[in-house]
Amino acid sequence: TMHILRMFLCLSMALGFLACGKPAVECRQVYGLDGKIQIGLPSGWNEMPELHASADIEVGSEAADAYFLVVSEPKGKLPKETLEDYSIYTRQGLEKSLDFPQDLGPRRLKINGIPALQYEIRAYGKSGNKLVYLHTVMETPEYFHQIVGWTTPEGFKQNGAVLKSLTESFRENAVPATPK
């Protein structure tokens, strides 16, 4: 069945992923927004549909204690904003749920040709545990995408590269053009 084939592919690629740590070796693609967006899911990571109510993609690794989500918002439903405005707005929303947040950034990136701003946010969760977030926003013609990965500071030393690879694997798929 497809499940066995997928498992075999994941197992066969796991060593390659660990060796290179790059998004080039991915087990499978996870899609959101009815196929309009996707990320490459590394071995050991799974979809977690209960992670966040408004997320379009939700994945994580309980073994690594690391989690990742994508929230996409149509630009037509938002006030006219720049990428910088959207970054501020979404980081403020995240930081309301944290204590003593510290923002490191921005890093200006292009991820698969899409302009992006990325911050590292170090904070305490409401339960007192330390957390590190990798917060990235991207702007495409129709959407703003908020991409957030998080783990513990100890976990970030090992999973930071995986969170960055997940972010860099983000793609927005072109919707087939309708003939005129």
Short mmCIF file of C-alpha atoms in Angstrom, two decimals:
data_model
loop_
_atom_site.label_atom_id
_atom_site.label_comp_id
_atom_site.label_asym_id
_atom_site.label_seq_id
_atom_site.Cartn_x
_atom_site.Cartn_y
_atom_site.Cartn_z
CA THR A 1 0.00 0.00 0.00
CA MET A 2 0.91 3.68 -0.18
CA HIS A 3 1.58 3.78 3.57
CA ILE A 4 4.22 1.03 3.35
CA LEU A 5 5.86 2.73 0.37
CA ARG A 6 5.91 6.06 2.21
CA MET A 7 7.40 4.39 5.30
CA PHE A 8 10.09 2.70 3.19
CA LEU A 9 10.95 6.01 1.51
CA CYS A 10 11.16 7.77 4.88
CA LEU A 11 13.42 5.09 6.31
CA SER A 12 15.65 5.05 3.25
CA MET A 13 15.97 8.85 3.24
CA ALA A 14 16.38 9.33 6.99
CA LEU A 15 20.11 8.69 6.91
CA GLY A 16 20.54 11.10 4.01
CA PHE A 17 18.54 13.78 5.82
CA LEU A 18 20.58 13.37 8.99
CA ALA A 19 23.80 13.50 7.00
CA CYS A 20 23.04 16.66 5.04
CA GLY A 21 20.45 18.45 7.20
CA LYS A 22 19.08 20.16 4.08
CA PRO A 23 15.50 20.25 2.81
CA ALA A 24 16.62 18.54 -0.42
CA VAL A 25 15.96 15.14 1.19
CA GLU A 26 12.34 15.10 2.29
CA CYS A 27 10.09 12.17 3.15
CA ARG A 28 6.86 13.61 1.93
CA GLN A 29 5.06 16.81 1.14
CA VAL A 30 2.37 18.20 3.44
CA TYR A 31 -0.19 20.49 1.83
CA GLY A 32 -2.47 23.24 3.11
CA LEU A 33 -4.99 25.70 1.65
CA ASP A 34 -6.44 22.98 -0.61
CA GLY A 35 -3.03 22.29 -2.13
CA LYS A 36 -1.98 25.93 -2.61
CA ILE A 37 0.88 25.68 -0.07
CA GLN A 38 3.25 22.90 0.91
CA ILE A 39 6.28 22.03 3.03
CA GLY A 40 8.64 19.06 3.03
CA LEU A 41 8.29 16.93 6.15
CA PRO A 42 11.49 15.35 7.50
CA SER A 43 11.65 11.86 8.93
CA GLY A 44 10.28 11.60 12.46
CA TRP A 45 7.87 14.51 11.97
CA ASN A 46 4.10 14.05 11.69
CA GLU A 47 1.01 16.08 10.96
CA MET A 48 -0.62 17.34 14.19
CA PRO A 49 -4.09 18.66 13.33
CA GLU A 50 -4.83 19.82 16.90
CA LEU A 51 -1.75 22.05 17.22
CA HIS A 52 -3.38 25.40 16.38
CA ALA A 53 -6.99 26.20 15.50
CA SER A 54 -6.33 28.58 12.59
CA ALA A 55 -3.23 26.94 11.08
CA ASP A 56 -3.21 25.71 7.49
CA ILE A 57 -0.30 23.30 8.09
CA GLU A 58 0.51 21.84 11.54
CA VAL A 59 3.39 19.42 12.08
CA GLY A 60 5.70 18.38 14.87
CA SER A 61 8.01 15.85 16.43
CA GLU A 62 7.15 14.88 19.99
CA ALA A 63 10.48 13.03 20.24
CA ALA A 64 12.37 16.24 19.37
CA ASP A 65 9.88 18.43 21.31
CA ALA A 66 9.71 20.71 18.25
CA TYR A 67 6.65 22.01 16.42
CA PHE A 68 5.89 23.98 13.27
CA LEU A 69 2.88 25.63 11.69
CA VAL A 70 1.86 27.79 8.75
CA VAL A 71 -1.00 30.31 8.88
CA SER A 72 -1.95 31.85 5.53
CA GLU A 73 -4.19 34.89 5.29
CA PRO A 74 -5.68 36.27 2.07
CA LYS A 75 -4.46 39.84 1.59
CA GLY A 76 -7.98 40.98 0.61
CA LYS A 77 -9.22 40.27 4.15
CA LEU A 78 -6.47 42.33 5.82
CA PRO A 79 -5.83 46.07 6.00
CA LYS A 80 -3.31 47.25 3.41
CA GLU A 81 -0.06 46.15 5.03
CA THR A 82 3.57 45.80 4.14
CA LEU A 83 5.57 42.68 4.98
CA GLU A 84 7.08 44.65 7.88
CA ASP A 85 3.59 45.57 9.19
CA TYR A 86 2.48 41.95 9.01
CA SER A 87 5.62 40.80 10.84
CA ILE A 88 4.99 43.29 13.66
CA TYR A 89 1.29 42.40 13.90
CA THR A 90 1.86 38.63 13.99
CA ARG A 91 4.82 38.80 16.38
CA GLN A 92 2.77 40.98 18.76
CA GLY A 93 0.00 38.38 18.64
CA LEU A 94 2.45 35.59 19.47
CA GLU A 95 4.23 37.58 22.17
CA LYS A 96 0.96 38.30 24.03
CA SER A 97 0.98 34.61 24.99
CA LEU A 98 4.60 34.77 26.25
CA ASP A 99 6.54 36.33 29.11
CA PHE A 100 9.70 38.42 28.61
CA PRO A 101 9.99 37.95 24.82
CA GLN A 102 13.24 39.01 23.14
CA ASP A 103 13.27 39.47 19.36
CA LEU A 104 16.47 38.81 17.42
CA GLY A 105 16.26 39.99 13.83
CA PRO A 106 15.10 40.63 11.27
CA ARG A 107 16.82 38.45 8.72
CA ARG A 108 15.68 39.43 5.23
CA LEU A 109 15.38 36.33 3.10
CA LYS A 110 14.04 35.06 -0.18
CA ILE A 111 12.53 31.62 0.22
CA ASN A 112 11.95 30.02 -3.16
CA GLY A 113 11.81 33.52 -4.64
CA ILE A 114 9.34 34.84 -2.04
CA PRO A 115 10.38 37.87 0.09
CA ALA A 116 10.51 36.97 3.79
CA LEU A 117 11.36 38.46 7.19
CA GLN A 118 12.57 36.13 9.93
CA TYR A 119 12.99 36.67 13.67
CA GLU A 120 14.19 34.43 16.44
CA ILE A 121 12.11 35.01 19.57
CA ARG A 122 13.30 33.79 22.95
CA ALA A 123 10.74 33.86 25.75
CA TYR A 124 9.09 32.09 28.65
CA GLY A 125 5.82 30.29 28.15
CA LYS A 126 3.00 30.97 30.63
CA SER A 127 3.94 27.76 32.48
CA GLY A 128 7.46 29.14 33.03
CA ASN A 129 9.27 26.97 30.48
CA LYS A 130 11.81 28.60 28.16
CA LEU A 131 11.01 28.53 24.46
CA VAL A 132 12.66 29.58 21.20
CA TYR A 133 10.51 30.51 18.20
CA LEU A 134 11.60 30.90 14.60
CA HIS A 135 9.03 33.36 13.24
CA THR A 136 8.97 34.02 9.50
CA VAL A 137 6.50 35.99 7.41
CA MET A 138 6.26 35.90 3.63
CA GLU A 139 4.31 37.95 1.10
CA THR A 140 2.98 36.61 -2.17
CA PRO A 141 0.58 38.40 -4.55
CA GLU A 142 -2.52 36.94 -2.83
CA TYR A 143 -1.39 35.95 0.67
CA PHE A 144 0.63 36.76 3.73
CA HIS A 145 2.05 33.55 5.22
CA GLN A 146 3.14 33.32 8.86
CA ILE A 147 5.50 30.40 9.48
CA VAL A 148 6.34 29.56 13.09
CA GLY A 149 8.55 26.80 14.48
CA TRP A 150 9.31 26.38 18.18
CA THR A 151 11.15 24.24 20.66
CA THR A 152 13.12 24.55 23.90
CA PRO A 153 16.49 26.39 23.97
CA GLU A 154 18.23 23.01 24.34
CA GLY A 155 16.15 21.63 21.48
CA PHE A 156 16.94 24.67 19.31
CA LYS A 157 20.63 23.75 19.33
CA GLN A 158 19.71 20.45 17.66
CA ASN A 159 16.42 21.32 15.92
CA GLY A 160 17.12 24.89 14.80
CA ALA A 161 18.51 23.65 11.48
CA VAL A 162 15.45 21.43 10.98
CA LEU A 163 13.08 24.35 11.70
CA LYS A 164 15.01 26.49 9.19
CA SER A 165 14.89 23.66 6.63
CA LEU A 166 11.13 23.30 7.13
CA THR A 167 10.73 27.06 6.61
CA GLU A 168 12.93 27.00 3.50
CA SER A 169 10.94 24.08 2.07
CA PHE A 170 7.77 26.26 1.95
CA ARG A 171 6.22 26.56 -1.50
CA GLU A 172 3.15 28.33 -2.78
CA ASN A 173 1.78 26.42 -5.74
CA ALA A 174 0.44 28.23 -8.76
CA VAL A 175 -3.25 27.67 -9.31
CA PRO A 176 -3.81 26.53 -12.91
CA ALA A 177 -4.72 29.49 -15.10
CA THR A 178 -8.21 29.44 -16.58
CA PRO A 179 -8.37 29.96 -20.34
CA LYS A 180 -9.77 33.37 -21.40
#
